[in-house]
Tab-separated table of C-alpha atoms in Angstrom:
chain	number	residue	atom	x	y	z
A	1	UNK	CA	74.276	-48.770	-10.462
A	2	UNK	CA	76.639	-46.381	-11.815
A	3	UNK	CA	79.522	-45.963	-9.364
A	4	UNK	CA	82.078	-42.762	-8.673
A	5	UNK	CA	84.984	-44.978	-10.617
A	6	UNK	CA	82.248	-45.426	-13.477
A	7	UNK	CA	81.236	-41.672	-13.169
A	8	UNK	CA	84.876	-40.566	-13.428
A	9	UNK	CA	85.371	-42.081	-16.546
A	10	UNK	CA	82.803	-40.981	-18.444
A	11	UNK	CA	84.105	-37.413	-17.688
A	12	UNK	CA	87.561	-38.577	-18.573
A	13	UNK	CA	86.431	-39.413	-22.222
A	14	UNK	CA	85.475	-35.309	-22.603
A	15	UNK	CA	82.106	-33.098	-22.841
A	16	UNK	CA	83.034	-31.818	-19.856
A	17	UNK	CA	81.595	-28.848	-20.805
A	18	UNK	CA	78.339	-30.447	-18.456
A	19	UNK	CA	80.295	-29.210	-15.111
A	20	UNK	CA	80.420	-25.660	-16.357
A	21	UNK	CA	78.306	-23.161	-14.627
A	22	UNK	CA	75.714	-21.359	-17.207
A	23	UNK	CA	77.599	-18.491	-16.408
A	24	UNK	CA	81.094	-19.448	-18.028
A	25	UNK	CA	79.467	-21.324	-20.647
A	26	UNK	CA	77.864	-18.219	-21.441
A	27	UNK	CA	80.284	-15.604	-22.119
A	28	UNK	CA	82.167	-15.708	-24.852
A	29	UNK	CA	86.523	-15.275	-25.502
A	30	UNK	CA	87.854	-11.813	-25.310
A	31	UNK	CA	87.402	-10.339	-28.808
A	32	UNK	CA	90.672	-8.867	-28.279
A	33	UNK	CA	92.817	-11.502	-26.982
A	34	UNK	CA	91.175	-13.668	-29.504
A	35	UNK	CA	93.692	-11.105	-32.502
A	36	UNK	CA	96.439	-11.139	-30.084
A	37	UNK	CA	96.938	-14.922	-29.923
A	38	UNK	CA	96.236	-15.163	-33.371
A	39	UNK	CA	99.556	-12.295	-33.843
A	40	UNK	CA	101.390	-14.348	-31.188
A	41	UNK	CA	100.896	-17.111	-32.504
A	42	UNK	CA	101.692	-16.698	-36.242
A	43	UNK	CA	105.473	-16.830	-36.993
A	44	UNK	CA	105.203	-14.156	-39.757
A	45	UNK	CA	107.218	-11.784	-37.930
A	46	UNK	CA	106.279	-8.902	-40.515
A	47	UNK	CA	103.121	-8.877	-38.704
A	48	UNK	CA	102.632	-4.802	-36.956
A	49	UNK	CA	99.958	-5.511	-34.574
A	50	UNK	CA	97.898	-2.128	-33.152
A	51	UNK	CA	95.497	-4.432	-31.757
A	52	UNK	CA	96.714	-5.207	-28.021
A	53	UNK	CA	96.010	-1.773	-25.497
A	54	UNK	CA	100.000	-1.633	-24.069
A	55	UNK	CA	102.268	1.089	-24.109
A	56	UNK	CA	105.418	0.346	-25.611
A	57	UNK	CA	107.165	2.133	-23.401
A	58	UNK	CA	109.205	0.132	-20.788
A	59	UNK	CA	108.517	0.621	-16.981
A	60	UNK	CA	110.868	3.415	-16.408
A	61	UNK	CA	114.296	2.066	-14.529
A	62	UNK	CA	113.811	3.511	-10.926
A	63	UNK	CA	110.194	1.981	-10.816
A	64	UNK	CA	111.645	-1.548	-11.435
A	65	UNK	CA	114.695	-0.489	-9.261
A	66	UNK	CA	112.361	0.439	-6.749
A	67	UNK	CA	110.542	-2.840	-6.384
A	68	UNK	CA	113.835	-5.335	-6.832
A	69	UNK	CA	115.422	-3.012	-3.962
A	70	UNK	CA	112.631	-4.019	-1.821
A	71	UNK	CA	112.931	-7.759	-2.642
A	72	UNK	CA	116.352	-7.344	-1.541
A	73	UNK	CA	115.042	-6.435	1.534
A	74	UNK	CA	113.338	-9.057	1.995
A	75	UNK	CA	109.412	-7.370	1.723
A	76	UNK	CA	107.361	-10.427	0.361
A	77	UNK	CA	104.813	-10.314	3.376
A	78	UNK	CA	101.004	-9.572	3.386
A	79	UNK	CA	99.905	-5.953	3.406
A	80	UNK	CA	96.949	-4.883	4.590
A	81	UNK	CA	94.019	-5.921	2.443
A	82	UNK	CA	93.137	-2.769	1.073
A	83	UNK	CA	96.955	-2.434	0.523
A	84	UNK	CA	99.227	-0.732	2.134
A	85	UNK	CA	98.786	2.218	3.691
A	86	UNK	CA	101.156	4.744	2.645
A	87	UNK	CA	100.514	3.996	-0.878
A	88	UNK	CA	96.483	4.762	-0.495
A	89	UNK	CA	97.979	7.459	1.251
A	90	UNK	CA	100.206	8.586	-1.857
A	91	UNK	CA	96.969	7.969	-3.656
A	92	UNK	CA	94.979	10.223	-2.167
A	93	UNK	CA	97.094	12.989	-2.658
A	94	UNK	CA	97.741	12.031	-6.423
A	95	UNK	CA	93.935	12.828	-7.051
A	96	UNK	CA	93.676	15.547	-4.750
A	97	UNK	CA	96.458	17.322	-6.457
A	98	UNK	CA	95.607	15.930	-10.274
A	99	UNK	CA	91.923	15.888	-10.036
A	100	UNK	CA	90.433	17.621	-6.767
A	101	UNK	CA	89.358	14.822	-5.437
A	102	UNK	CA	89.428	14.068	-1.611
A	103	UNK	CA	89.275	10.642	-0.421
A	104	UNK	CA	90.758	9.215	2.847
A	105	UNK	CA	93.298	6.476	2.930
A	106	UNK	CA	92.123	4.669	5.469
A	107	UNK	CA	88.760	3.523	4.504
A	108	UNK	CA	87.754	4.994	1.046
A	109	UNK	CA	90.621	3.436	-0.984
A	110	UNK	CA	91.485	0.149	-1.898
A	111	UNK	CA	94.448	-1.465	-3.964
A	112	UNK	CA	93.330	-3.713	-6.694
A	113	UNK	CA	95.338	-5.883	-9.177
A	114	UNK	CA	94.609	-3.800	-11.887
A	115	UNK	CA	91.502	-2.071	-13.058
A	116	UNK	CA	90.190	-5.231	-13.973
A	117	UNK	CA	89.532	-6.620	-10.147
A	118	UNK	CA	88.370	-2.973	-9.039
A	119	UNK	CA	85.248	-3.511	-11.709
A	120	UNK	CA	84.739	-6.514	-11.070
A	121	UNK	CA	84.450	-6.285	-6.692
A	122	UNK	CA	82.175	-3.086	-7.629
A	123	UNK	CA	79.784	-5.437	-9.667
A	124	UNK	CA	79.818	-7.896	-7.602
A	125	UNK	CA	79.122	-6.052	-4.464
A	126	UNK	CA	76.501	-3.725	-5.883
A	127	UNK	CA	74.526	-6.105	-8.589
A	128	UNK	CA	71.553	-8.403	-7.275
A	129	UNK	CA	70.264	-10.964	-9.992
A	130	UNK	CA	68.457	-8.624	-12.371
A	131	UNK	CA	69.162	-5.571	-11.958
A	132	UNK	CA	70.470	-4.019	-14.766
A	133	UNK	CA	73.640	-2.559	-15.597
A	134	UNK	CA	73.962	0.508	-18.137
A	135	UNK	CA	77.061	0.431	-20.646
A	136	UNK	CA	76.920	3.463	-22.791
A	137	UNK	CA	78.900	1.466	-26.023
A	138	UNK	CA	81.860	0.617	-28.388
A	139	UNK	CA	83.188	-0.266	-24.413
A	140	UNK	CA	86.042	-2.035	-23.287
A	141	UNK	CA	84.792	-5.378	-23.817
A	142	UNK	CA	84.969	-7.107	-20.221
A	143	UNK	CA	82.091	-5.043	-18.815
A	144	UNK	CA	79.351	-7.335	-20.281
A	145	UNK	CA	80.872	-10.330	-18.947
A	146	UNK	CA	81.658	-9.376	-15.668
A	147	UNK	CA	78.076	-7.889	-15.407
A	148	UNK	CA	76.284	-11.221	-16.628
A	149	UNK	CA	79.338	-13.685	-14.113
A	150	UNK	CA	77.501	-11.027	-11.269
A	151	UNK	CA	73.783	-12.170	-12.379
A	152	UNK	CA	73.395	-8.804	-13.585
A	153	UNK	CA	71.775	-7.981	-16.833
A	154	UNK	CA	73.532	-5.547	-19.019
A	155	UNK	CA	71.955	-3.471	-21.387
A	156	UNK	CA	74.034	-0.952	-24.038
A	157	UNK	CA	73.573	2.176	-24.961
A	158	UNK	CA	74.598	3.046	-28.113
A	159	UNK	CA	76.954	6.588	-28.845
A	160	UNK	CA	77.438	7.932	-32.244
A	161	UNK	CA	80.620	9.649	-34.360
A	162	UNK	CA	78.575	12.391	-34.703
A	163	UNK	CA	78.314	12.751	-30.966
A	164	UNK	CA	82.053	12.525	-30.737
A	165	UNK	CA	81.367	8.955	-29.297
A	166	UNK	CA	79.911	10.819	-26.001
A	167	UNK	CA	76.843	9.373	-23.389
A	168	UNK	CA	73.913	12.025	-24.466
A	169	UNK	CA	71.126	12.560	-21.697
A	170	UNK	CA	68.370	11.430	-24.179
A	171	UNK	CA	69.444	7.985	-24.870
A	172	UNK	CA	70.563	7.309	-21.417
A	173	UNK	CA	67.300	8.369	-20.192
A	174	UNK	CA	65.857	6.047	-22.931
A	175	UNK	CA	67.846	3.203	-21.551
A	176	UNK	CA	66.732	3.458	-18.227
A	177	UNK	CA	63.921	1.221	-16.466
A	178	UNK	CA	63.027	-0.040	-12.923
A	179	UNK	CA	65.627	-2.383	-12.929
A	180	UNK	CA	68.274	0.024	-13.680
A	181	UNK	CA	70.890	0.160	-10.505
A	182	UNK	CA	74.542	1.273	-11.954
A	183	UNK	CA	76.003	3.161	-14.693
A	184	UNK	CA	79.142	2.520	-16.105
A	185	UNK	CA	81.123	5.264	-17.563
A	186	UNK	CA	84.797	5.230	-18.889
A	187	UNK	CA	85.681	8.176	-20.420
A	188	UNK	CA	88.614	8.965	-21.793
A	189	UNK	CA	87.098	5.363	-23.867
A	190	UNK	CA	88.587	2.655	-24.952
A	191	UNK	CA	88.170	1.764	-27.984
A	192	UNK	CA	87.202	5.060	-29.593
A	193	UNK	CA	89.235	7.376	-27.678
A	194	UNK	CA	86.109	9.737	-26.719
A	195	UNK	CA	86.255	11.816	-23.992
A	196	UNK	CA	83.151	14.171	-21.609
A	197	UNK	CA	83.766	17.447	-20.394
A	198	UNK	CA	82.089	18.745	-17.025
A	199	UNK	CA	79.076	19.899	-19.318
A	200	UNK	CA	78.899	17.305	-21.123
A	201	UNK	CA	78.614	15.214	-17.658
A	202	UNK	CA	76.168	17.858	-15.624
A	203	UNK	CA	72.444	16.326	-17.337
A	204	UNK	CA	74.168	12.732	-16.939
A	205	UNK	CA	74.893	13.360	-12.927
A	206	UNK	CA	71.134	14.968	-13.158
A	207	UNK	CA	69.625	12.006	-13.787
A	208	UNK	CA	71.992	9.529	-12.018
A	209	UNK	CA	70.486	11.316	-9.076
A	210	UNK	CA	66.527	11.309	-10.409
A	211	UNK	CA	66.424	7.279	-11.215
A	212	UNK	CA	68.802	6.879	-7.930
A	213	UNK	CA	72.019	4.973	-9.721
A	214	UNK	CA	75.311	4.594	-8.816
A	215	UNK	CA	78.043	4.826	-11.066
A	216	UNK	CA	81.438	3.023	-11.918
A	217	UNK	CA	83.402	5.265	-13.338
A	218	UNK	CA	86.284	3.660	-15.388
A	219	UNK	CA	89.359	6.415	-15.314
A	220	UNK	CA	92.137	4.201	-16.185
A	221	UNK	CA	93.252	6.706	-18.742
A	222	UNK	CA	92.489	9.829	-16.984
A	223	UNK	CA	96.037	11.081	-17.646
A	224	UNK	CA	96.037	10.743	-21.109
A	225	UNK	CA	94.170	13.602	-22.393
A	226	UNK	CA	94.978	15.766	-25.008
A	227	UNK	CA	94.288	19.589	-25.390
A	228	UNK	CA	92.331	19.307	-22.258
A	229	UNK	CA	92.129	18.239	-18.628
A	230	UNK	CA	90.119	14.913	-17.445
A	231	UNK	CA	87.822	15.625	-15.275
A	232	UNK	CA	86.278	12.892	-13.047
A	233	UNK	CA	82.508	11.812	-12.677
A	234	UNK	CA	82.329	11.367	-9.061
A	235	UNK	CA	83.787	15.565	-8.715
A	236	UNK	CA	80.621	16.591	-9.679
A	237	UNK	CA	77.914	18.044	-7.441
A	238	UNK	CA	76.376	15.063	-5.247
A	239	UNK	CA	78.392	12.093	-7.521
A	240	UNK	CA	80.904	11.270	-4.714
A	241	UNK	CA	78.992	9.486	-3.029
A	242	UNK	CA	77.338	7.804	-5.898
A	243	UNK	CA	80.416	6.750	-7.482
A	244	UNK	CA	83.123	4.142	-7.561
A	245	UNK	CA	85.689	6.089	-9.475
A	246	UNK	CA	88.454	2.833	-10.422
A	247	UNK	CA	92.100	3.755	-12.098
A	248	UNK	CA	95.313	2.036	-11.902
A	249	UNK	CA	98.881	2.661	-13.201
A	250	UNK	CA	98.966	-0.497	-16.281
A	251	UNK	CA	98.459	2.482	-18.583
A	252	UNK	CA	99.786	6.064	-17.482
A	253	UNK	CA	102.863	4.681	-16.200
A	254	UNK	CA	103.562	1.788	-18.515
A	255	UNK	CA	103.150	-1.039	-15.553
A	256	UNK	CA	100.431	-3.289	-17.547
A	257	UNK	CA	102.584	-6.012	-16.414
A	258	UNK	CA	102.455	-5.290	-12.585
A	259	UNK	CA	98.615	-5.416	-12.521
A	260	UNK	CA	98.277	-2.350	-10.278
A	261	UNK	CA	94.663	-0.951	-9.823
A	262	UNK	CA	92.501	1.096	-7.319
A	263	UNK	CA	89.052	2.146	-6.292
A	264	UNK	CA	88.228	5.124	-4.259
A	265	UNK	CA	84.246	5.913	-2.968
A	266	UNK	CA	81.931	5.943	0.009
A	267	UNK	CA	83.084	3.888	2.877
A	268	UNK	CA	79.956	1.555	2.625
A	269	UNK	CA	80.458	0.466	-1.007
A	270	UNK	CA	84.928	0.476	-0.233
A	271	UNK	CA	83.715	-1.720	2.355
A	272	UNK	CA	81.521	-4.319	0.842
A	273	UNK	CA	84.745	-4.784	-1.837
A	274	UNK	CA	86.734	-5.203	0.774
A	275	UNK	CA	85.247	-7.746	2.039
A	276	UNK	CA	85.142	-10.066	-1.310
A	277	UNK	CA	88.853	-8.824	-1.973
A	278	UNK	CA	89.630	-10.513	1.356
A	279	UNK	CA	88.151	-13.722	0.553
A	280	UNK	CA	89.665	-13.754	-3.305
A	281	UNK	CA	92.990	-12.381	-3.781
A	282	UNK	CA	93.551	-11.489	-0.062
A	283	UNK	CA	95.420	-8.148	-0.889
A	284	UNK	CA	97.977	-6.913	-4.379
A	285	UNK	CA	101.653	-8.119	-4.369
A	286	UNK	CA	103.846	-5.924	-2.020
A	287	UNK	CA	106.365	-5.758	-5.034
A	288	UNK	CA	103.868	-4.519	-7.241
A	289	UNK	CA	102.731	-1.881	-4.150
A	290	UNK	CA	105.815	-0.828	-3.842
A	291	UNK	CA	106.396	-0.161	-7.271
A	292	UNK	CA	103.422	1.867	-7.721
A	293	UNK	CA	104.301	3.531	-4.734
A	294	UNK	CA	107.509	5.143	-6.440
A	295	UNK	CA	105.786	5.578	-9.805
A	296	UNK	CA	103.696	7.956	-7.536
A	297	UNK	CA	106.703	9.744	-5.680
A	298	UNK	CA	109.062	10.429	-8.543
A	299	UNK	CA	107.775	8.794	-12.373
A	300	UNK	CA	105.654	12.136	-12.980
A	301	UNK	CA	108.532	13.360	-15.026
A	302	UNK	CA	108.423	10.242	-17.361
A	303	UNK	CA	104.996	10.094	-17.600
A	304	UNK	CA	104.398	13.807	-19.382
A	305	UNK	CA	106.921	12.660	-21.476
A	306	UNK	CA	105.344	9.370	-22.813
A	307	UNK	CA	101.550	11.157	-22.496
A	308	UNK	CA	103.298	13.956	-25.021
A	309	UNK	CA	104.587	10.999	-27.322
A	310	UNK	CA	101.202	9.560	-27.591
A	311	UNK	CA	99.473	12.730	-28.760
A	312	UNK	CA	102.094	13.311	-31.353
A	313	UNK	CA	101.624	9.718	-32.492
A	314	UNK	CA	97.563	10.557	-32.803
A	315	UNK	CA	97.916	13.765	-34.950
A	316	UNK	CA	99.769	11.046	-36.890
A	317	UNK	CA	97.735	8.413	-37.603
A	318	UNK	CA	94.285	10.456	-37.682
A	319	UNK	CA	95.678	12.135	-40.330
A	320	UNK	CA	97.160	8.875	-41.985
A	321	UNK	CA	93.465	7.189	-41.766
A	322	UNK	CA	91.733	10.665	-43.097
A	323	UNK	CA	94.420	10.726	-45.871
A	324	UNK	CA	93.624	6.935	-46.595
A	325	UNK	CA	89.966	8.418	-47.244
A	326	UNK	CA	88.681	6.282	-44.144
A	327	UNK	CA	86.367	8.636	-41.501
A	328	UNK	CA	88.103	9.060	-38.627
A	329	UNK	CA	86.873	10.341	-35.200
A	330	UNK	CA	89.603	12.397	-33.284
A	331	UNK	CA	90.327	10.958	-30.156
A	332	UNK	CA	91.110	13.226	-27.536
A	333	UNK	CA	91.685	10.589	-24.867
A	334	UNK	CA	93.319	7.045	-24.503
A	335	UNK	CA	95.573	5.861	-27.170
A	336	UNK	CA	93.885	4.780	-29.752
A	337	UNK	CA	92.045	5.180	-32.486
A	338	UNK	CA	88.648	4.041	-33.925
A	339	UNK	CA	88.398	4.340	-37.531
A	340	UNK	CA	84.611	3.562	-39.649
A	341	UNK	CA	85.797	1.344	-42.165
A	342	UNK	CA	81.978	1.209	-43.843
A	343	UNK	CA	83.034	2.422	-47.139
A	344	UNK	CA	84.713	-0.392	-47.831
A	345	UNK	CA	81.695	-2.596	-48.086
A	346	UNK	CA	83.478	-5.332	-45.794
A	347	UNK	CA	82.137	-6.095	-42.344
A	348	UNK	CA	84.667	-5.069	-39.312
A	349	UNK	CA	85.485	-8.912	-38.718
A	350	UNK	CA	86.286	-9.448	-42.980
A	351	UNK	CA	88.372	-6.209	-42.724
A	352	UNK	CA	90.191	-7.235	-40.008
A	353	UNK	CA	90.997	-10.864	-40.941
A	354	UNK	CA	91.710	-9.652	-44.378
A	355	UNK	CA	93.516	-6.752	-43.106
A	356	UNK	CA	96.261	-9.191	-41.064
A	357	UNK	CA	96.018	-11.843	-43.923
A	358	UNK	CA	96.866	-9.447	-46.850
A	359	UNK	CA	98.202	-6.321	-45.133
A	360	UNK	CA	100.202	-7.730	-42.303
A	361	UNK	CA	98.683	-5.268	-39.864
A	362	UNK	CA	96.446	-6.334	-36.806
A	363	UNK	CA	93.664	-4.453	-35.536
A	364	UNK	CA	90.364	-5.028	-33.554
A	365	UNK	CA	86.748	-5.395	-35.374
A	366	UNK	CA	84.438	-2.866	-33.651
A	367	UNK	CA	81.639	-4.899	-33.207
A	368	UNK	CA	83.505	-6.792	-30.418
A	369	UNK	CA	83.165	-3.527	-28.162
A	370	UNK	CA	79.485	-4.184	-28.559
A	371	UNK	CA	76.249	-1.720	-29.838
A	372	UNK	CA	77.234	0.389	-32.122
A	373	UNK	CA	80.810	-0.792	-33.035
A	374	UNK	CA	79.720	-2.708	-36.246
A	375	UNK	CA	81.673	-0.580	-39.200
A	376	UNK	CA	84.899	0.429	-37.056
A	377	UNK	CA	88.103	-1.090	-36.017
A	378	UNK	CA	90.269	0.169	-32.800
A	379	UNK	CA	93.978	0.783	-33.657
A	380	UNK	CA	96.111	1.724	-31.095
A	381	UNK	CA	99.215	3.910	-31.538
A	382	UNK	CA	101.209	3.209	-28.444
A	383	UNK	CA	103.847	1.932	-30.786
A	384	UNK	CA	106.421	3.310	-32.071
A	385	UNK	CA	106.399	6.192	-35.489
A	386	UNK	CA	108.344	3.560	-37.681
A	387	UNK	CA	105.805	1.083	-37.262
A	388	UNK	CA	102.542	2.741	-37.647
A	389	UNK	CA	104.324	5.042	-40.139
A	390	UNK	CA	104.717	1.328	-41.374
A	391	UNK	CA	101.526	-0.013	-40.627
A	392	UNK	CA	99.258	3.135	-41.755
A	393	UNK	CA	100.904	2.639	-45.544
A	394	UNK	CA	100.259	-0.982	-45.492
A	395	UNK	CA	96.222	-0.346	-45.086
A	396	UNK	CA	96.451	2.172	-47.515
A	397	UNK	CA	97.292	-0.135	-50.162
A	398	UNK	CA	94.751	-2.656	-48.659
A	399	UNK	CA	92.340	-0.398	-49.247
A	400	UNK	CA	93.321	0.635	-52.735
A	401	UNK	CA	93.124	-2.389	-53.302
A	402	UNK	CA	89.558	-3.517	-52.274
A	403	UNK	CA	88.203	0.060	-54.713
């Protein structure tokens, strides 16, 4: 008979993957973080990273100061599971003023650990084993693994540069089956910078209603649009109750490390998400909530200045890639460009690996973003103008050497 001690001895010698769940074994590591870690682990300080989608701005001082002052006053307790009511009230007022969306702070808003937790909560609250989750791609990397971990089946819907990487009625209709339950929309888009107008969304909304779908609308880049105002999918006729709006403070307010997000939706949907949230994280950290409250109350001027700076960099980078000879869709939102590298004859993986090795510039290969990403690379322009200019010069030399 094998004893417990013998079993533990075998486990300690390796082969621990046999203890892991099938879901944990199946999901791959993040392709974005792999390139970020590659740069971080390198001792070469000359590498310019355009890989990770993080503002190069520091959180404005008055926001940091509000969190510090709250700690000095001893505010270190739990808050309500759904978040401080004052913060939820401020979020409701902000959404009303900025995007003409009306939500009840008491039961239609939940404060989360970044937008990522909100997406996870929504999928876990809605998806049952075998349910299909429709994901326009190229897309934010975690949607697929979160869906799989929740027992759902991710279904990628390819979008194309010729359509501005927008989801079309025809492609959505072709992807819908009797198992379809959830549609994830992410506009402005990571990685493409694409946006969708009110007119673009109307036929999508009709299909959502026709096929009785629920939508998770990831609008974390809502404030970062250039030349047009962001339109929330939830604002379309009949879509508010069918939509879980996800957003947060990371991008617009340069608060990535604070991990502050929120979700808004029908009370029954938010209530289901809240139950999962209660048993996993209890509540978002109070100091982060205090900082988020200050950002909404007094941080708009800094936010607008950051957006204008991103817009200047956007124009610089798009023009730069086009002058290099790489086709580049003009992004209308977020802070990414998604140039095509097909003309080089290299795969996106090979191009990115050689780019960091030979030109000391880190970009993310497009294939990690799913269907339609191969043949592209993602570059963040949330870096200084000096770094972007130098990076473009290095990329130009690298591409020239490939010819």
